[in-house]
PDB file of C-alpha atoms in Angstrom:
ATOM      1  CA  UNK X1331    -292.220 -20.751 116.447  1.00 64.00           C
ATOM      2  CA  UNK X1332    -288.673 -22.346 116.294  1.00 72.00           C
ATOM      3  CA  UNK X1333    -286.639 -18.959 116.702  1.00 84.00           C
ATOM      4  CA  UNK X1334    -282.964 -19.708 116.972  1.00 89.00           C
ATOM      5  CA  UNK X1335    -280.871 -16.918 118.567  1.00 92.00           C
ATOM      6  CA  UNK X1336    -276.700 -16.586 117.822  1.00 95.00           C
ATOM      7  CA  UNK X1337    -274.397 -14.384 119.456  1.00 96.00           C
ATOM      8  CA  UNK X1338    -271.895 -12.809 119.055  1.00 96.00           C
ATOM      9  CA  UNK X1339    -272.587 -11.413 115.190  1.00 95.00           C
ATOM     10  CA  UNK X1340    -269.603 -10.584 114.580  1.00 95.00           C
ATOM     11  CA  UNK X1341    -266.390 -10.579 116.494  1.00 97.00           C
ATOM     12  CA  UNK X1342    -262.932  -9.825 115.842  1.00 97.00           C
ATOM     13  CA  UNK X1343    -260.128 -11.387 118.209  1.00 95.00           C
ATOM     14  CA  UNK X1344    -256.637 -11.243 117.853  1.00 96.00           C
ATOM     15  CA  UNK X1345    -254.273 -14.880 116.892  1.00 97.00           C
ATOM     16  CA  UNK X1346    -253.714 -17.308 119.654  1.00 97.00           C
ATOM     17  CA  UNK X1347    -256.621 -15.863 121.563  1.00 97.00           C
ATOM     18  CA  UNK X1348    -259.994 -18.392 122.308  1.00 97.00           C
ATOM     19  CA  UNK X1349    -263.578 -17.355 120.632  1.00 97.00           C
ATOM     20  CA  UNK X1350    -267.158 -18.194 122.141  1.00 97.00           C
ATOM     21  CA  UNK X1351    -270.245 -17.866 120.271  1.00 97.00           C
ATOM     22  CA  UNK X1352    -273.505 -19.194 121.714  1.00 97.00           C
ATOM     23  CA  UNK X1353    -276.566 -20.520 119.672  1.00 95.00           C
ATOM     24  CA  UNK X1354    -279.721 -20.773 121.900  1.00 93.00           C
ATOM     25  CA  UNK X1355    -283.685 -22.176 120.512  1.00 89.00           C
ATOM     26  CA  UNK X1356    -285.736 -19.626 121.984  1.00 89.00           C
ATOM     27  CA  UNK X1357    -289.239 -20.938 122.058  1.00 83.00           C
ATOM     28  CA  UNK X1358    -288.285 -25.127 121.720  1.00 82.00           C
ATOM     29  CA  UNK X1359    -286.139 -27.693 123.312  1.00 83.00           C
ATOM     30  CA  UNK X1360    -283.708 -29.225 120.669  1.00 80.00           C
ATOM     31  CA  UNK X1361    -281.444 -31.880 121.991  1.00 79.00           C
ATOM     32  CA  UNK X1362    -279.428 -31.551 118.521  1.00 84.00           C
ATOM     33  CA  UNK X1363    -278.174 -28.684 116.978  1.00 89.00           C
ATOM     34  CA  UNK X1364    -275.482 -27.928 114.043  1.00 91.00           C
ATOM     35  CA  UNK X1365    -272.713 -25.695 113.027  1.00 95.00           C
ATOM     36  CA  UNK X1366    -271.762 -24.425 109.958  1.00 95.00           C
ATOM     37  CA  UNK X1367    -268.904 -22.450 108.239  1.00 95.00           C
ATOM     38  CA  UNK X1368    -269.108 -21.071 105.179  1.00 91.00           C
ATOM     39  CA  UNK X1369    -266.386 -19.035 103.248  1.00 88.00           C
ATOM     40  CA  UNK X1370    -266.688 -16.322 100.988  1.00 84.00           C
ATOM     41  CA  UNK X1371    -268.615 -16.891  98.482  1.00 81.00           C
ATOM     42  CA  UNK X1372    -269.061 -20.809  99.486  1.00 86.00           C
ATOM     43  CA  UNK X1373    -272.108 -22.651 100.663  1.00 86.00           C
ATOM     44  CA  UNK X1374    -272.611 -24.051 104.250  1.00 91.00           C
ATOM     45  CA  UNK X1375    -270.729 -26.760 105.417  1.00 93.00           C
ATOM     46  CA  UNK X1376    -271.464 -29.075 108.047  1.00 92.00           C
ATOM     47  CA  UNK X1377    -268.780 -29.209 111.132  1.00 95.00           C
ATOM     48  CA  UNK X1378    -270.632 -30.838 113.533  1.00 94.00           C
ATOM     49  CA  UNK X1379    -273.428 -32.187 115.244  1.00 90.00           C
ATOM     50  CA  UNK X1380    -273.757 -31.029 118.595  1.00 87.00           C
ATOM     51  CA  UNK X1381    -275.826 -33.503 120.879  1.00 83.00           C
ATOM     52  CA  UNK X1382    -277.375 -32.556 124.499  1.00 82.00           C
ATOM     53  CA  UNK X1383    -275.648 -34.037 126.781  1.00 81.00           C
ATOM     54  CA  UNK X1384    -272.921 -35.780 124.967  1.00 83.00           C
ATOM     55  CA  UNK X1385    -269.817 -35.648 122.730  1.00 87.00           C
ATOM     56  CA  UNK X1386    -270.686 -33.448 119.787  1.00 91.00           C
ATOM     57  CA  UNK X1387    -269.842 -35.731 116.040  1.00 92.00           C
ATOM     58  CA  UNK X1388    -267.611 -33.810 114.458  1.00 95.00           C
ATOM     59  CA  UNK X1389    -267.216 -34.320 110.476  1.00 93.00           C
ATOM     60  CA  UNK X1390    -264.358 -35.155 108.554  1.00 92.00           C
ATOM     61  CA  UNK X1391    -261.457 -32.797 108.521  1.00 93.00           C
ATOM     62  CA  UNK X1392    -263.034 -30.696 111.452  1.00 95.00           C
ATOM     63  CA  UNK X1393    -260.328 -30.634 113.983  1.00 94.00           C
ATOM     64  CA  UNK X1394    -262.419 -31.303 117.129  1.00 93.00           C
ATOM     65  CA  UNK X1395    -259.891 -30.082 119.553  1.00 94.00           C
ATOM     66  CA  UNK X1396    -259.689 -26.911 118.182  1.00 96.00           C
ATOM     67  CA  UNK X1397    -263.427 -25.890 117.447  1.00 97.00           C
ATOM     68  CA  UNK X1398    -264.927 -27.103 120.828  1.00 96.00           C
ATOM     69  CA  UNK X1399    -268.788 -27.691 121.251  1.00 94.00           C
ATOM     70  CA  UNK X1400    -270.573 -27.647 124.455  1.00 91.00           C
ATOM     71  CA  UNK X1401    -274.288 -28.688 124.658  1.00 88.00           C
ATOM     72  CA  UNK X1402    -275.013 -28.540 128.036  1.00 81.00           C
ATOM     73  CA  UNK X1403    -279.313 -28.043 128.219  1.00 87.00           C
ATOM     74  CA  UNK X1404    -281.388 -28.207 125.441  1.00 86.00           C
ATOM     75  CA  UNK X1405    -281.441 -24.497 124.639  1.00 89.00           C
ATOM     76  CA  UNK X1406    -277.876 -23.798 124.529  1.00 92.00           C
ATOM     77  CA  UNK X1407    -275.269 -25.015 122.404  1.00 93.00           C
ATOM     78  CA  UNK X1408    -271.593 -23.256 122.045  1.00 95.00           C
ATOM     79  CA  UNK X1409    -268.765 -23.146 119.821  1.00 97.00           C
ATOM     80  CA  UNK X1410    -265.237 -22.302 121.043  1.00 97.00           C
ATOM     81  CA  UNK X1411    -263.266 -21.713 118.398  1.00 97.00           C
ATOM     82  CA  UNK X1412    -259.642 -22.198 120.541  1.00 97.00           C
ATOM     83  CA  UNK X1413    -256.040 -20.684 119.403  1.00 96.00           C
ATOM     84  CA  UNK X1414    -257.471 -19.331 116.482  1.00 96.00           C
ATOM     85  CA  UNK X1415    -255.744 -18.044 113.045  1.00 96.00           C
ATOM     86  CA  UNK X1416    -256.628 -15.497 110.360  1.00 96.00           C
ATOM     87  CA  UNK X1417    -257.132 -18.999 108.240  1.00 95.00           C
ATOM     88  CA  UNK X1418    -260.194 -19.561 110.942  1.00 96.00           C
ATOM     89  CA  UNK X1419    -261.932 -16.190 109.730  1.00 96.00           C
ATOM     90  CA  UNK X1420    -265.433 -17.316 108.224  1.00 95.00           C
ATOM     91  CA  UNK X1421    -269.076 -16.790 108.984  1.00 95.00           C
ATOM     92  CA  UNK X1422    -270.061 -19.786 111.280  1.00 96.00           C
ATOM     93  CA  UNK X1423    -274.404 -20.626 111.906  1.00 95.00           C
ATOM     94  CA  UNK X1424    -275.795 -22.535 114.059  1.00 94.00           C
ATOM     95  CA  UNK X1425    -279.130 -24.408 112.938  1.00 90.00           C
ATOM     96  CA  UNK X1426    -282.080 -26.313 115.142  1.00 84.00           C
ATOM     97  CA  UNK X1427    -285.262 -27.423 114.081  1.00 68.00           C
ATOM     98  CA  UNK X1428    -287.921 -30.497 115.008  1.00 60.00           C
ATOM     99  CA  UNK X1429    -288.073 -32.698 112.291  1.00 50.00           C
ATOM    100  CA  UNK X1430    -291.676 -32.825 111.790  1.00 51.00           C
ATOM    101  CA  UNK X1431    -291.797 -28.935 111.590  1.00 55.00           C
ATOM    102  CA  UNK X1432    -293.248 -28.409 108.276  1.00 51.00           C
ATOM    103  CA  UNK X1433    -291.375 -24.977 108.733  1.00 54.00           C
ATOM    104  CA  UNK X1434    -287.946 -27.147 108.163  1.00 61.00           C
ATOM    105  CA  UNK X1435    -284.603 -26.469 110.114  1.00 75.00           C
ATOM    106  CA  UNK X1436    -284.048 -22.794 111.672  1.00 83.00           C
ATOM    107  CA  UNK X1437    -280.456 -20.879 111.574  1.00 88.00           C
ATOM    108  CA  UNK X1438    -279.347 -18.713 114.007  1.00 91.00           C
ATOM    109  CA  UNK X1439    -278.384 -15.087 112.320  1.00 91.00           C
ATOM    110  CA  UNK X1440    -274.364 -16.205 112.012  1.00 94.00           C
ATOM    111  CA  UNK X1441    -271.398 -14.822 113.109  1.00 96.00           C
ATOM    112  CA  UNK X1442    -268.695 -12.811 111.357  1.00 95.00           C
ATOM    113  CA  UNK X1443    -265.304 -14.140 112.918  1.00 97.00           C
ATOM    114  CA  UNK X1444    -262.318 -12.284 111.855  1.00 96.00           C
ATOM    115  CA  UNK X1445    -259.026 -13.171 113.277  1.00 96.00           C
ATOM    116  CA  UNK X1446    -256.254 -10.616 112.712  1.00 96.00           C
TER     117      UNK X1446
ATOM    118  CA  UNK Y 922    -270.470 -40.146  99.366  1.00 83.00           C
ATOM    119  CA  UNK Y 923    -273.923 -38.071  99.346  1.00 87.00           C
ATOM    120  CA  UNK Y 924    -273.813 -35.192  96.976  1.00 92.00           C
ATOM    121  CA  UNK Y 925    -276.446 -32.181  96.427  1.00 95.00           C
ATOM    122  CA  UNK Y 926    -275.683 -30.160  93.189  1.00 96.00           C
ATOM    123  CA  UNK Y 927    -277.004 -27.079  91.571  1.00 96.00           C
ATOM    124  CA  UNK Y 928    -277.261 -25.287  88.548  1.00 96.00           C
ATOM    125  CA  UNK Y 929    -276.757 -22.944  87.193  1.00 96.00           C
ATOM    126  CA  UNK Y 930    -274.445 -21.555  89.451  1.00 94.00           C
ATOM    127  CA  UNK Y 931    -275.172 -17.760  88.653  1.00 96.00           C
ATOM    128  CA  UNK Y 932    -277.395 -16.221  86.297  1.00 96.00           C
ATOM    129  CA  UNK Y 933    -278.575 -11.969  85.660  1.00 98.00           C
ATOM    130  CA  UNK Y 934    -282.000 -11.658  84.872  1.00 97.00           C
ATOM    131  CA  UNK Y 935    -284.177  -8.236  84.136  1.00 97.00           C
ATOM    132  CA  UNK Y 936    -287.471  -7.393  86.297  1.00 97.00           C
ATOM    133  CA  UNK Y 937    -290.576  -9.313  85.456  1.00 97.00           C
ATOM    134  CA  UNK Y 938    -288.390 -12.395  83.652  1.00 97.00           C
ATOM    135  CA  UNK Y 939    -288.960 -16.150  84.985  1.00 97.00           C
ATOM    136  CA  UNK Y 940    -286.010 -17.865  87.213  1.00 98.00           C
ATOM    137  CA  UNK Y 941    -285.778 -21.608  87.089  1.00 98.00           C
ATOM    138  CA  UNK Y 942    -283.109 -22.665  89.906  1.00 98.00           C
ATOM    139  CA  UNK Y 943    -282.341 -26.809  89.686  1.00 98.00           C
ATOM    140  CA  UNK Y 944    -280.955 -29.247  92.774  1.00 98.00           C
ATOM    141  CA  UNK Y 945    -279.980 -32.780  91.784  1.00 97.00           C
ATOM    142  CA  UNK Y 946    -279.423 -34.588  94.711  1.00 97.00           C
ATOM    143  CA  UNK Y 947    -277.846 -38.575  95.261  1.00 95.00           C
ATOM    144  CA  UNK Y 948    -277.562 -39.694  99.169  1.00 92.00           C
ATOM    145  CA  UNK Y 949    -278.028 -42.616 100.831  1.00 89.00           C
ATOM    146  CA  UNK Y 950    -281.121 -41.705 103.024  1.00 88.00           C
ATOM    147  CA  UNK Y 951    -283.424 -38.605 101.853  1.00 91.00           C
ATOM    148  CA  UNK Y 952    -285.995 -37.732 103.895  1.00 90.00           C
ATOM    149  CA  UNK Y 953    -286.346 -34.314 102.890  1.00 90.00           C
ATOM    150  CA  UNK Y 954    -285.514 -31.113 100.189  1.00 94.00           C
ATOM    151  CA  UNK Y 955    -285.110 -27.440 101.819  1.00 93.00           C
ATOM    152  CA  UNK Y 956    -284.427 -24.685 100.065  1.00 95.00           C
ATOM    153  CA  UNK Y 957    -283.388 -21.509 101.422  1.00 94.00           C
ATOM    154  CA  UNK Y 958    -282.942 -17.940  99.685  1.00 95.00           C
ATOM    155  CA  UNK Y 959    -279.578 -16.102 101.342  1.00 93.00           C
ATOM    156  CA  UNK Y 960    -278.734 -12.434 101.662  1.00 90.00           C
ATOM    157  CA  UNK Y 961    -276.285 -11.274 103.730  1.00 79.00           C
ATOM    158  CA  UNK Y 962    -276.675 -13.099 106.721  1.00 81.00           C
ATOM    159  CA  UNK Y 963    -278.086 -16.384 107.747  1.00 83.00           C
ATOM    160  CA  UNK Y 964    -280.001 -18.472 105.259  1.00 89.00           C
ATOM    161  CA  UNK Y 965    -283.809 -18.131 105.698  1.00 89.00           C
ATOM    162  CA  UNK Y 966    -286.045 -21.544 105.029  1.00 88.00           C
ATOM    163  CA  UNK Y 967    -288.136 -21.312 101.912  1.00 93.00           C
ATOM    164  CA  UNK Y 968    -289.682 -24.657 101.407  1.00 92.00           C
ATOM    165  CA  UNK Y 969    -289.376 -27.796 102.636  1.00 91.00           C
ATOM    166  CA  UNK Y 970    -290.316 -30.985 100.107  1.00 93.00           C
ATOM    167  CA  UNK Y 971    -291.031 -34.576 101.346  1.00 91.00           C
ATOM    168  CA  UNK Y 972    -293.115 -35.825  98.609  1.00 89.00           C
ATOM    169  CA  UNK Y 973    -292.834 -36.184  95.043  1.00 91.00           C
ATOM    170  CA  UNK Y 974    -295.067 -33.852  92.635  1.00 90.00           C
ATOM    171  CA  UNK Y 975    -296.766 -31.916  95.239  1.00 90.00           C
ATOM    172  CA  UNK Y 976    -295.535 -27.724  94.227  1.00 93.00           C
ATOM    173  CA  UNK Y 977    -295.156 -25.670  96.938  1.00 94.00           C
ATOM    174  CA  UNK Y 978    -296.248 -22.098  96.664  1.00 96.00           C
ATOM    175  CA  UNK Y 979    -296.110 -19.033  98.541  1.00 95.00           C
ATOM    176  CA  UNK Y 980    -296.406 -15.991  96.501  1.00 97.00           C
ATOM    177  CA  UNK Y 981    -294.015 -15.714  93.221  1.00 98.00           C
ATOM    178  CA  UNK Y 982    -291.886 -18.401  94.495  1.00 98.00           C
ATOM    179  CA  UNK Y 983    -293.227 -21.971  93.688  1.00 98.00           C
ATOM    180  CA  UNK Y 984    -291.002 -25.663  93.961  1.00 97.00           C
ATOM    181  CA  UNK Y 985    -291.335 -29.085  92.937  1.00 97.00           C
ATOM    182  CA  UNK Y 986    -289.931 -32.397  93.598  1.00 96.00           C
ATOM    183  CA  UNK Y 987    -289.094 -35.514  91.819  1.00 96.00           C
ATOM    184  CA  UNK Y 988    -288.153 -37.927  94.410  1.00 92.00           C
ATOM    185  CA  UNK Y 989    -288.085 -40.844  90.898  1.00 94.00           C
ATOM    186  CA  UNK Y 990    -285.865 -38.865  89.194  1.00 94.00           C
ATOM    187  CA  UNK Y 991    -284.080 -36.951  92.450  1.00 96.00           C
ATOM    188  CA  UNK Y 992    -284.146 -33.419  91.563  1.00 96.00           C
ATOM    189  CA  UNK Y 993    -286.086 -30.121  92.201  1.00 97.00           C
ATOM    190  CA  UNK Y 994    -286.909 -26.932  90.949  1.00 98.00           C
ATOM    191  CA  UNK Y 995    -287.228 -23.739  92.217  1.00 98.00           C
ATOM    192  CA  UNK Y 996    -289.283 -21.195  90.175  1.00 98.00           C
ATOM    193  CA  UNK Y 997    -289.223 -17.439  90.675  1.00 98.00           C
ATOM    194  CA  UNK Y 998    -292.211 -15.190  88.758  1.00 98.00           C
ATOM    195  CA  UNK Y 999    -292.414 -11.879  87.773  1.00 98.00           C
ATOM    196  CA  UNK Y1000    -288.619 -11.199  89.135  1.00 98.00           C
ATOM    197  CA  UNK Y1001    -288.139  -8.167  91.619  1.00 97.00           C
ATOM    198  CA  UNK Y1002    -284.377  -6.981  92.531  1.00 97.00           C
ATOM    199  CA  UNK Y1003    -285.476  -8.257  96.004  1.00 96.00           C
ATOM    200  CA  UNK Y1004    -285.147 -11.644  94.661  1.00 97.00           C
ATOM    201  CA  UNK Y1005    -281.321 -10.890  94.266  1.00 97.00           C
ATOM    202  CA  UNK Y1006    -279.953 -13.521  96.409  1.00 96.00           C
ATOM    203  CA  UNK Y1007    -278.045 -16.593  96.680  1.00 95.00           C
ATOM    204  CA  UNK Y1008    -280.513 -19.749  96.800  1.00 97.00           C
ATOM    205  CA  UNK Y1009    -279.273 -23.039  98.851  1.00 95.00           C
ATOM    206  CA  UNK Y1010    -280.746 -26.046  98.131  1.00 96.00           C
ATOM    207  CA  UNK Y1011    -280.168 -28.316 100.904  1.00 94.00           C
ATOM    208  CA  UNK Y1012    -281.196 -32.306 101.414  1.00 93.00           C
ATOM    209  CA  UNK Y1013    -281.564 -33.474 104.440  1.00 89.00           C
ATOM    210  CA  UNK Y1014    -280.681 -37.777 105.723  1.00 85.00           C
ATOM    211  CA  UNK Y1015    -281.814 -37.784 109.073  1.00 77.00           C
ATOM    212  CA  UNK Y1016    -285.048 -36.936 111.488  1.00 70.00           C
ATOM    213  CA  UNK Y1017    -282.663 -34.345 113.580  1.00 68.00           C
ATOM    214  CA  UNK Y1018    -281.870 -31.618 110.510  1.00 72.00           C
ATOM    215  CA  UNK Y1019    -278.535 -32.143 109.530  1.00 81.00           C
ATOM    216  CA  UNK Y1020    -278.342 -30.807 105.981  1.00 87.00           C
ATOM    217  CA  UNK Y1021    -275.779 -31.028 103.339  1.00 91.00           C
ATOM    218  CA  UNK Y1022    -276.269 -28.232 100.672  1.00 93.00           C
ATOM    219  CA  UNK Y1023    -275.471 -27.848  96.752  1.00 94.00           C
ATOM    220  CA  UNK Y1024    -272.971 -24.622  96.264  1.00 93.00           C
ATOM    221  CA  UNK Y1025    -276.075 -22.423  96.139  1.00 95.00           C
ATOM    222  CA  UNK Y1026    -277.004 -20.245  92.674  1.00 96.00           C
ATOM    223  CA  UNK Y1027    -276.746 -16.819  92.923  1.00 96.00           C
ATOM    224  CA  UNK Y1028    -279.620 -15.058  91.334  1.00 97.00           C
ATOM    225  CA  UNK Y1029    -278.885 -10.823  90.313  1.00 97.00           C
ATOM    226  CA  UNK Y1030    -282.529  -9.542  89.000  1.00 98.00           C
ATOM    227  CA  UNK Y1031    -281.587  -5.991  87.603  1.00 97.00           C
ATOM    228  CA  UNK Y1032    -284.091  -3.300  87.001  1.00 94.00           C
TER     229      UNK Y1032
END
């Protein structure tokens, strides 16, 4: 149980131009889910908290306007990552879980965003 | 301002050695210690540690935690290059999985 699907895995886009990638819980209903980015050789770090059916909580020195998070059922969460830069190039997860799942919090497989 | 730390933060070990990986941990609200061992790709969960002196085991990978002293361990046996990987400790501070992880140690086993 508690399979978390991400797509795209990789994607390349050009500056300026608007990115999508979709993190769905396959087999469970999570009404929170989280993204990540981590850098080359740098651990995950939290961006934000994305909440069914409200805003998603964005943490400090995320800028909310330009990574936008959609959670509109409780399968499907999505980062936009709008007008974006080479700076913006990183590997971004998504993670779900239940919290009394004694198999912890699930990622989805990432994706590889390079901006050129 | 909660912080997760580990050490060391690399180490090379031969086939068949021993790895001890640490996480130190100080936040305000614990409720639980994940590890997860990380390839390429996404992270993949390990173990997940609520309460204090209990080892978890699942084949050559064991852990233990010391929710007095905040800190676990992470103990690798009988090292195969397999285990070459980066491993995230992670603590989590609330029931819905938000996690903040240590910088991760990266672990080369050579043959």
């Amino acid at each position: 149980g508690a399979v978390v699907s991400q797509h795209p895995s990789w994607v390349i886009c050009k500056s300026g131009t608007s990115v999508k990638i979709e993190c769905r819980s396959l087999d469970f209903q999570a009404t929170t889910m989280f993204w990540y980015r981590q850098f080359p050789k740098q651990s995950l770090m939290l961006m934000a908290t994305s909440n069914e059916g409200s805003k998603a909580t964005y943490e400090q020195g995320v800028e909310k306007d330009k990574f936008l998070i959609n959670h509109a059922s409780l399968t499907l969460s999505t980062l936009t990552v709008t007008s974006a830069h080479p700076e913006d190039s990183s590997f971004y997860i998504c993670s779900a879980g239940k919290a009394a799942n004694n198999y912890g919090y699930t990622f989805g497989s990432g994706t590889r965003l390079t901006v050129v | 301002e909660d912080k997760v730390v580990q050490s060391p933060l690399s180490l090379v070990v031969h086939e068949g050695d021993t790895v001890t990986l640490n996480c130190s941990y100080e936040v305000t609200n614990f409720r639980s210690l994940l590890w997860y061992k990380q390839e390429k790709k996404a992270p993949t969960f390990l173990f997940m540690l609520t309460s204090s002196g209990i080892e978890k085991k699942s084949g050559r990978l064991s852990s233990i935690l010391d929710k007095k002293e905040l800190f676990s361990i992470l103990n690798i046996t009988a090292t195969q290059t397999g285990d070459s990987a980066v491993y995230l400790c992670a603590v989590s501070t609330d029931s819905w999985g938000k996690l903040q992880f240590g910088a991760g140690t990266q672990v080369v086993v050579t043959p």
